[in-house]
Amino acid sequence: ELKVEQNPLFLSMQEGKNYTIYCNYSTTSDRLYWYRQDPGKSLESLFVLLSNGAVKQEGRLMASLDTKARLSTLHITAAVHDLSATYFCAVVQVTPLVFGKGTRLSVIA
Amino acid sequence: EAGVAQSPRYKIIEKRQSVAFWCNPISGHATLYWYQQILGQGPKLLIQFQNNGVVDDSQLPKDRFSAERLKGVDSTLKIQPAKLEDSAVYLCASSLLRGRRGNTIYFGEGSWLTVV
């Protein structure tokens, strides 16, 4: 059974500093997604990572994938308040999109 | 481009009552998913359709949950009878093709169910 673990589950970030969220998964997969969810809202797609070594960047967020280590990271550069949300990674195997529990980010001044 | 539409947005029912949620996917999307998201957790797949056929319903509690996608477009998810533990957000999602690498899966805003 595919398991997806994120850490940390909660992260309080200071504005202007850099942080990393980790996503580990238990079995081979060829696709990993990152989603953002604001309170009371649905899931917004951020990145789709398809291959080992894939790196994608959008604004202050950068995601990477290491399929050999079964690890993806979401790096946040110079955190700003607008990034406060819950971030989910999700992995595809036979069952589509098995989600982690999410990382709740809060940016403080 | 219109997104995934869901209704109702909010529903409060008593336990043992029934409820139905409706989903209209993005036009042209062959694959439709229903996910259940309990507060504080990640979404969990309930059922996946490819056109009007069921691809995966292994995690659907079939004694009380049912879903259909009769014409390969809209879908309905029903719960009967509801239990307290069914309180959750029910998310509908769609994508162009199942198994197509690089497909983005788009989510609707969800239907929030409270069972009292």
PDB file of C-alpha atoms in Angstrom:
ATOM      1  CA  GLU A   1       0.000   0.000   0.000  1.00  0.00           C
ATOM      2  CA  LEU A   2       1.355   3.362  -1.012  1.00  0.00           C
ATOM      3  CA  LYS A   3       1.962   5.720   1.895  1.00  0.00           C
ATOM      4  CA  VAL A   4       2.853   9.374   1.647  1.00  0.00           C
ATOM      5  CA  GLU A   5       4.401  11.226   4.550  1.00  0.00           C
ATOM      6  CA  GLN A   6       4.972  14.936   4.820  1.00  0.00           C
ATOM      7  CA  ASN A   7       7.020  16.811   7.346  1.00  0.00           C
ATOM      8  CA  PRO A   8       6.739  19.012   9.095  1.00  0.00           C
ATOM      9  CA  LEU A   9       2.965  18.999   9.540  1.00  0.00           C
ATOM     10  CA  PHE A  10       3.022  22.525  10.915  1.00  0.00           C
ATOM     11  CA  LEU A  11       5.490  25.256  10.058  1.00  0.00           C
ATOM     12  CA  SER A  12       5.610  28.768  11.355  1.00  0.00           C
ATOM     13  CA  MET A  13       7.766  30.830   9.040  1.00  0.00           C
ATOM     14  CA  GLN A  14       9.291  34.215   9.512  1.00  0.00           C
ATOM     15  CA  GLU A  15       8.906  36.618   6.654  1.00  0.00           C
ATOM     16  CA  GLY A  16      11.958  36.759   4.443  1.00  0.00           C
ATOM     17  CA  LYS A  17      13.428  33.415   5.495  1.00  0.00           C
ATOM     18  CA  ASN A  18      13.789  30.165   3.565  1.00  0.00           C
ATOM     19  CA  TYR A  19      12.142  26.861   4.421  1.00  0.00           C
ATOM     20  CA  THR A  20      11.740  23.357   3.013  1.00  0.00           C
ATOM     21  CA  ILE A  21       8.883  20.863   3.214  1.00  0.00           C
ATOM     22  CA  TYR A  22       9.623  17.187   2.676  1.00  0.00           C
ATOM     23  CA  CYS A  23       7.456  14.526   1.083  1.00  0.00           C
ATOM     24  CA  ASN A  24       8.441  10.860   1.316  1.00  0.00           C
ATOM     25  CA  TYR A  25       6.551   8.033  -0.334  1.00  0.00           C
ATOM     26  CA  SER A  26       6.789   4.321   0.183  1.00  0.00           C
ATOM     27  CA  THR A  27       6.679   2.690  -3.269  1.00  0.00           C
ATOM     28  CA  THR A  28       7.729   3.443  -6.801  1.00  0.00           C
ATOM     29  CA  SER A  29       5.814   6.170  -8.564  1.00  0.00           C
ATOM     30  CA  ASP A  30       6.360   8.148 -11.720  1.00  0.00           C
ATOM     31  CA  ARG A  31       4.323  11.211 -10.837  1.00  0.00           C
ATOM     32  CA  LEU A  32       4.206  13.561  -7.907  1.00  0.00           C
ATOM     33  CA  TYR A  33       1.967  16.558  -7.458  1.00  0.00           C
ATOM     34  CA  TRP A  34       2.045  19.533  -5.130  1.00  0.00           C
ATOM     35  CA  TYR A  35      -1.193  21.305  -4.248  1.00  0.00           C
ATOM     36  CA  ARG A  36      -2.018  24.349  -2.196  1.00  0.00           C
ATOM     37  CA  GLN A  37      -5.214  24.663  -0.151  1.00  0.00           C
ATOM     38  CA  ASP A  38      -6.430  27.873   1.477  1.00  0.00           C
ATOM     39  CA  PRO A  39      -8.889  27.599   4.397  1.00  0.00           C
ATOM     40  CA  GLY A  40     -12.357  26.759   3.142  1.00  0.00           C
ATOM     41  CA  LYS A  41     -11.150  26.491  -0.424  1.00  0.00           C
ATOM     42  CA  SER A  42     -10.380  23.697  -2.825  1.00  0.00           C
ATOM     43  CA  LEU A  43      -7.018  22.420  -3.986  1.00  0.00           C
ATOM     44  CA  GLU A  44      -4.952  24.466  -6.380  1.00  0.00           C
ATOM     45  CA  SER A  45      -2.399  22.619  -8.488  1.00  0.00           C
ATOM     46  CA  LEU A  46       1.132  23.968  -8.076  1.00  0.00           C
ATOM     47  CA  PHE A  47       3.478  21.464  -9.718  1.00  0.00           C
ATOM     48  CA  VAL A  48       3.525  18.116 -11.485  1.00  0.00           C
ATOM     49  CA  LEU A  49       6.890  16.339 -11.302  1.00  0.00           C
ATOM     50  CA  LEU A  50       7.385  13.483 -13.743  1.00  0.00           C
ATOM     51  CA  SER A  51      10.952  12.310 -13.661  1.00  0.00           C
ATOM     52  CA  ASN A  52      13.959  11.823 -11.447  1.00  0.00           C
ATOM     53  CA  GLY A  53      15.765  15.098 -10.946  1.00  0.00           C
ATOM     54  CA  ALA A  54      12.801  17.170 -12.125  1.00  0.00           C
ATOM     55  CA  VAL A  55      12.792  20.689 -10.762  1.00  0.00           C
ATOM     56  CA  LYS A  56      10.041  23.236 -11.221  1.00  0.00           C
ATOM     57  CA  GLN A  57       9.813  26.785  -9.969  1.00  0.00           C
ATOM     58  CA  GLU A  58       7.015  29.286  -9.706  1.00  0.00           C
ATOM     59  CA  GLY A  59       7.663  32.519  -7.899  1.00  0.00           C
ATOM     60  CA  ARG A  60       9.020  31.807  -4.422  1.00  0.00           C
ATOM     61  CA  LEU A  61       8.252  28.085  -4.615  1.00  0.00           C
ATOM     62  CA  MET A  62      10.522  25.443  -6.061  1.00  0.00           C
ATOM     63  CA  ALA A  63       9.758  21.726  -6.140  1.00  0.00           C
ATOM     64  CA  SER A  64      12.121  18.870  -6.876  1.00  0.00           C
ATOM     65  CA  LEU A  65      11.853  15.103  -7.178  1.00  0.00           C
ATOM     66  CA  ASP A  66      14.303  12.312  -6.380  1.00  0.00           C
ATOM     67  CA  THR A  67      12.623   9.070  -7.427  1.00  0.00           C
ATOM     68  CA  LYS A  68      15.470   6.916  -6.173  1.00  0.00           C
ATOM     69  CA  ALA A  69      15.135   8.305  -2.665  1.00  0.00           C
ATOM     70  CA  ARG A  70      11.329   8.514  -3.076  1.00  0.00           C
ATOM     71  CA  LEU A  71      11.539  12.097  -1.894  1.00  0.00           C
ATOM     72  CA  SER A  72      10.211  15.404  -3.069  1.00  0.00           C
ATOM     73  CA  THR A  73      10.943  18.782  -1.555  1.00  0.00           C
ATOM     74  CA  LEU A  74       9.093  22.065  -1.744  1.00  0.00           C
ATOM     75  CA  HIS A  75      11.440  24.938  -1.068  1.00  0.00           C
ATOM     76  CA  ILE A  76      10.152  28.337  -0.073  1.00  0.00           C
ATOM     77  CA  THR A  77      12.390  31.326  -0.688  1.00  0.00           C
ATOM     78  CA  ALA A  78      11.960  34.549   1.309  1.00  0.00           C
ATOM     79  CA  ALA A  79       8.572  33.669   2.763  1.00  0.00           C
ATOM     80  CA  VAL A  80       5.774  36.217   2.480  1.00  0.00           C
ATOM     81  CA  HIS A  81       2.366  36.271   4.142  1.00  0.00           C
ATOM     82  CA  ASP A  82       0.566  35.291   0.909  1.00  0.00           C
ATOM     83  CA  LEU A  83       2.160  31.851   1.142  1.00  0.00           C
ATOM     84  CA  SER A  84       0.236  30.989   4.308  1.00  0.00           C
ATOM     85  CA  ALA A  85      -1.834  27.892   3.408  1.00  0.00           C
ATOM     86  CA  THR A  86      -1.772  24.111   3.649  1.00  0.00           C
ATOM     87  CA  TYR A  87       0.435  22.347   1.128  1.00  0.00           C
ATOM     88  CA  PHE A  88      -0.168  18.769   0.058  1.00  0.00           C
ATOM     89  CA  CYS A  89       1.975  16.411  -1.908  1.00  0.00           C
ATOM     90  CA  ALA A  90       0.245  13.577  -3.719  1.00  0.00           C
ATOM     91  CA  VAL A  91       1.669  10.568  -5.476  1.00  0.00           C
ATOM     92  CA  VAL A  92       0.278   8.460  -8.293  1.00  0.00           C
ATOM     93  CA  GLN A  93       0.621   4.730  -8.352  1.00  0.00           C
ATOM     94  CA  VAL A  94      -2.239   2.410  -9.206  1.00  0.00           C
ATOM     95  CA  THR A  95      -4.667   4.535  -7.214  1.00  0.00           C
ATOM     96  CA  PRO A  96      -4.493   8.087  -8.437  1.00  0.00           C
ATOM     97  CA  LEU A  97      -3.380  10.796  -6.086  1.00  0.00           C
ATOM     98  CA  VAL A  98      -2.606   9.361  -2.688  1.00  0.00           C
ATOM     99  CA  PHE A  99      -2.209  12.431  -0.528  1.00  0.00           C
ATOM    100  CA  GLY A 100      -0.013  13.207   2.415  1.00  0.00           C
ATOM    101  CA  LYS A 101      -1.568  14.756   5.515  1.00  0.00           C
ATOM    102  CA  GLY A 102      -0.537  18.231   4.463  1.00  0.00           C
ATOM    103  CA  THR A 103       1.809  20.842   5.867  1.00  0.00           C
ATOM    104  CA  ARG A 104       0.136  23.866   7.373  1.00  0.00           C
ATOM    105  CA  LEU A 105       2.292  26.931   6.789  1.00  0.00           C
ATOM    106  CA  SER A 106       1.881  30.170   8.642  1.00  0.00           C
ATOM    107  CA  VAL A 107       4.021  33.176   7.829  1.00  0.00           C
ATOM    108  CA  ILE A 108       4.558  35.671  10.615  1.00  0.00           C
ATOM    109  CA  ALA A 109       6.100  39.095  10.450  1.00  0.00           C
TER     110      ALA A 109
ATOM    111  CA  GLU B   1     -12.378  28.128 -18.909  1.00  0.00           C
ATOM    112  CA  ALA B   2     -15.003  26.946 -16.435  1.00  0.00           C
ATOM    113  CA  GLY B   3     -13.707  24.816 -13.599  1.00  0.00           C
ATOM    114  CA  VAL B   4     -15.167  21.796 -11.866  1.00  0.00           C
ATOM    115  CA  ALA B   5     -18.614  22.707 -10.552  1.00  0.00           C
ATOM    116  CA  GLN B   6     -20.113  21.157  -7.440  1.00  0.00           C
ATOM    117  CA  SER B   7     -23.360  21.555  -5.536  1.00  0.00           C
ATOM    118  CA  PRO B   8     -24.565  22.013  -2.952  1.00  0.00           C
ATOM    119  CA  ARG B   9     -21.654  23.793  -1.304  1.00  0.00           C
ATOM    120  CA  TYR B  10     -22.909  23.149   2.217  1.00  0.00           C
ATOM    121  CA  LYS B  11     -25.275  20.602   3.699  1.00  0.00           C
ATOM    122  CA  ILE B  12     -26.261  19.767   7.253  1.00  0.00           C
ATOM    123  CA  ILE B  13     -28.250  16.585   7.825  1.00  0.00           C
ATOM    124  CA  GLU B  14     -29.145  14.335  10.708  1.00  0.00           C
ATOM    125  CA  LYS B  15     -27.603  10.907  11.004  1.00  0.00           C
ATOM    126  CA  ARG B  16     -29.454   8.201   9.111  1.00  0.00           C
ATOM    127  CA  GLN B  17     -30.717  10.730   6.564  1.00  0.00           C
ATOM    128  CA  SER B  18     -29.588  10.712   2.949  1.00  0.00           C
ATOM    129  CA  VAL B  19     -27.731  13.291   0.890  1.00  0.00           C
ATOM    130  CA  ALA B  20     -26.640  13.657  -2.723  1.00  0.00           C
ATOM    131  CA  PHE B  21     -23.866  15.726  -4.228  1.00  0.00           C
ATOM    132  CA  TRP B  22     -23.572  16.721  -7.859  1.00  0.00           C
ATOM    133  CA  CYS B  23     -20.475  17.377  -9.942  1.00  0.00           C
ATOM    134  CA  ASN B  24     -19.965  18.773 -13.416  1.00  0.00           C
ATOM    135  CA  PRO B  25     -16.363  18.287 -14.580  1.00  0.00           C
ATOM    136  CA  ILE B  26     -14.372  20.494 -16.907  1.00  0.00           C
ATOM    137  CA  SER B  27     -15.643  20.140 -20.456  1.00  0.00           C
ATOM    138  CA  GLY B  28     -13.891  17.356 -22.305  1.00  0.00           C
ATOM    139  CA  HIS B  29     -12.437  15.678 -19.236  1.00  0.00           C
ATOM    140  CA  ALA B  30     -12.957  11.953 -19.466  1.00  0.00           C
ATOM    141  CA  THR B  31     -11.799  11.085 -15.968  1.00  0.00           C
ATOM    142  CA  LEU B  32     -13.759  12.089 -12.876  1.00  0.00           C
ATOM    143  CA  TYR B  33     -12.875  11.482  -9.246  1.00  0.00           C
ATOM    144  CA  TRP B  34     -14.647  11.823  -5.937  1.00  0.00           C
ATOM    145  CA  TYR B  35     -12.492  12.412  -2.879  1.00  0.00           C
ATOM    146  CA  GLN B  36     -13.402  12.646   0.792  1.00  0.00           C
ATOM    147  CA  GLN B  37     -11.433  15.107   2.928  1.00  0.00           C
ATOM    148  CA  ILE B  38     -11.920  14.916   6.673  1.00  0.00           C
ATOM    149  CA  LEU B  39     -10.886  18.005   8.597  1.00  0.00           C
ATOM    150  CA  GLY B  40      -7.142  18.107   9.124  1.00  0.00           C
ATOM    151  CA  GLN B  41      -6.376  15.289   6.712  1.00  0.00           C
ATOM    152  CA  GLY B  42      -5.443  14.876   3.082  1.00  0.00           C
ATOM    153  CA  PRO B  43      -8.130  13.912   0.575  1.00  0.00           C
ATOM    154  CA  LYS B  44      -8.852  10.200   0.136  1.00  0.00           C
ATOM    155  CA  LEU B  45     -10.092   8.741  -3.132  1.00  0.00           C
ATOM    156  CA  LEU B  46     -13.598   7.277  -3.014  1.00  0.00           C
ATOM    157  CA  ILE B  47     -14.232   6.477  -6.660  1.00  0.00           C
ATOM    158  CA  GLN B  48     -12.790   7.104 -10.102  1.00  0.00           C
ATOM    159  CA  PHE B  49     -14.687   7.097 -13.409  1.00  0.00           C
ATOM    160  CA  GLN B  50     -13.329   6.912 -16.922  1.00  0.00           C
ATOM    161  CA  ASN B  51     -16.167   8.239 -19.086  1.00  0.00           C
ATOM    162  CA  ASN B  52     -19.190   6.430 -17.617  1.00  0.00           C
ATOM    163  CA  GLY B  53     -17.321   3.373 -16.332  1.00  0.00           C
ATOM    164  CA  VAL B  54     -15.944   2.801 -12.839  1.00  0.00           C
ATOM    165  CA  VAL B  55     -12.165   2.393 -12.775  1.00  0.00           C
ATOM    166  CA  ASP B  56     -11.569   2.200  -9.024  1.00  0.00           C
ATOM    167  CA  ASP B  57     -14.091   2.090  -6.200  1.00  0.00           C
ATOM    168  CA  SER B  58     -12.065   0.006  -3.776  1.00  0.00           C
ATOM    169  CA  GLN B  59     -12.259   2.615  -1.006  1.00  0.00           C
ATOM    170  CA  LEU B  60     -15.933   3.441  -1.414  1.00  0.00           C
ATOM    171  CA  PRO B  61     -18.028   2.226   1.564  1.00  0.00           C
ATOM    172  CA  LYS B  62     -20.537   0.510  -0.642  1.00  0.00           C
ATOM    173  CA  ASP B  63     -22.994  -0.252   2.124  1.00  0.00           C
ATOM    174  CA  ARG B  64     -23.864   3.432   2.315  1.00  0.00           C
ATOM    175  CA  PHE B  65     -22.147   5.287  -0.532  1.00  0.00           C
ATOM    176  CA  SER B  66     -23.026   5.109  -4.208  1.00  0.00           C
ATOM    177  CA  ALA B  67     -21.953   7.095  -7.228  1.00  0.00           C
ATOM    178  CA  GLU B  68     -22.873   7.223 -10.870  1.00  0.00           C
ATOM    179  CA  ARG B  69     -21.859   8.970 -14.028  1.00  0.00           C
ATOM    180  CA  LEU B  70     -24.551   7.854 -16.409  1.00  0.00           C
ATOM    181  CA  LYS B  71     -23.752   9.844 -19.544  1.00  0.00           C
ATOM    182  CA  GLY B  72     -20.039  10.207 -18.982  1.00  0.00           C
ATOM    183  CA  VAL B  73     -20.281  13.848 -17.971  1.00  0.00           C
ATOM    184  CA  ASP B  74     -22.022  14.831 -14.709  1.00  0.00           C
ATOM    185  CA  SER B  75     -21.727  12.660 -11.650  1.00  0.00           C
ATOM    186  CA  THR B  76     -23.716  12.183  -8.456  1.00  0.00           C
ATOM    187  CA  LEU B  77     -22.428  10.875  -5.131  1.00  0.00           C
ATOM    188  CA  LYS B  78     -25.024   9.658  -2.648  1.00  0.00           C
ATOM    189  CA  ILE B  79     -24.789   8.742   1.010  1.00  0.00           C
ATOM    190  CA  GLN B  80     -27.593   6.750   2.594  1.00  0.00           C
ATOM    191  CA  PRO B  81     -27.850   6.446   5.537  1.00  0.00           C
ATOM    192  CA  ALA B  82     -25.357   9.020   6.745  1.00  0.00           C
ATOM    193  CA  LYS B  83     -23.221   8.506   9.834  1.00  0.00           C
ATOM    194  CA  LEU B  84     -21.535  11.082  12.030  1.00  0.00           C
ATOM    195  CA  GLU B  85     -18.131  10.048  10.671  1.00  0.00           C
ATOM    196  CA  ASP B  86     -19.226  11.019   7.145  1.00  0.00           C
ATOM    197  CA  SER B  87     -18.849  14.685   8.093  1.00  0.00           C
ATOM    198  CA  ALA B  88     -16.249  15.883   5.608  1.00  0.00           C
ATOM    199  CA  VAL B  89     -15.684  17.835   2.435  1.00  0.00           C
ATOM    200  CA  TYR B  90     -16.504  15.885  -0.703  1.00  0.00           C
ATOM    201  CA  LEU B  91     -14.265  16.987  -3.532  1.00  0.00           C
ATOM    202  CA  CYS B  92     -14.905  16.275  -7.157  1.00  0.00           C
ATOM    203  CA  ALA B  93     -11.974  16.403  -9.550  1.00  0.00           C
ATOM    204  CA  SER B  94     -11.424  15.803 -13.242  1.00  0.00           C
ATOM    205  CA  SER B  95      -8.625  15.272 -15.714  1.00  0.00           C
ATOM    206  CA  LEU B  96      -8.304  14.762 -19.434  1.00  0.00           C
ATOM    207  CA  LEU B  97      -7.283  11.122 -19.500  1.00  0.00           C
ATOM    208  CA  ARG B  98      -6.545   8.525 -16.890  1.00  0.00           C
ATOM    209  CA  GLY B  99      -2.958   7.405 -16.766  1.00  0.00           C
ATOM    210  CA  ARG B 100      -1.732  10.211 -18.983  1.00  0.00           C
ATOM    211  CA  ARG B 101       1.520  11.438 -17.485  1.00  0.00           C
ATOM    212  CA  GLY B 102       1.604  15.145 -16.864  1.00  0.00           C
ATOM    213  CA  ASN B 103      -2.157  15.423 -16.619  1.00  0.00           C
ATOM    214  CA  THR B 104      -3.186  18.015 -14.133  1.00  0.00           C
ATOM    215  CA  ILE B 105      -6.081  16.948 -11.947  1.00  0.00           C
ATOM    216  CA  TYR B 106      -8.391  19.862 -11.250  1.00  0.00           C
ATOM    217  CA  PHE B 107     -10.518  20.051  -8.128  1.00  0.00           C
ATOM    218  CA  GLY B 108     -13.861  21.666  -7.490  1.00  0.00           C
ATOM    219  CA  GLU B 109     -14.535  23.798  -4.434  1.00  0.00           C
ATOM    220  CA  GLY B 110     -16.094  20.895  -2.589  1.00  0.00           C
ATOM    221  CA  SER B 111     -19.359  20.071  -0.872  1.00  0.00           C
ATOM    222  CA  TRP B 112     -19.157  20.461   2.892  1.00  0.00           C
ATOM    223  CA  LEU B 113     -21.222  17.900   4.772  1.00  0.00           C
ATOM    224  CA  THR B 114     -22.017  18.053   8.470  1.00  0.00           C
ATOM    225  CA  VAL B 115     -23.886  15.111   9.979  1.00  0.00           C
ATOM    226  CA  VAL B 116     -25.456  15.834  13.371  1.00  0.00           C
TER     227      VAL B 116
END
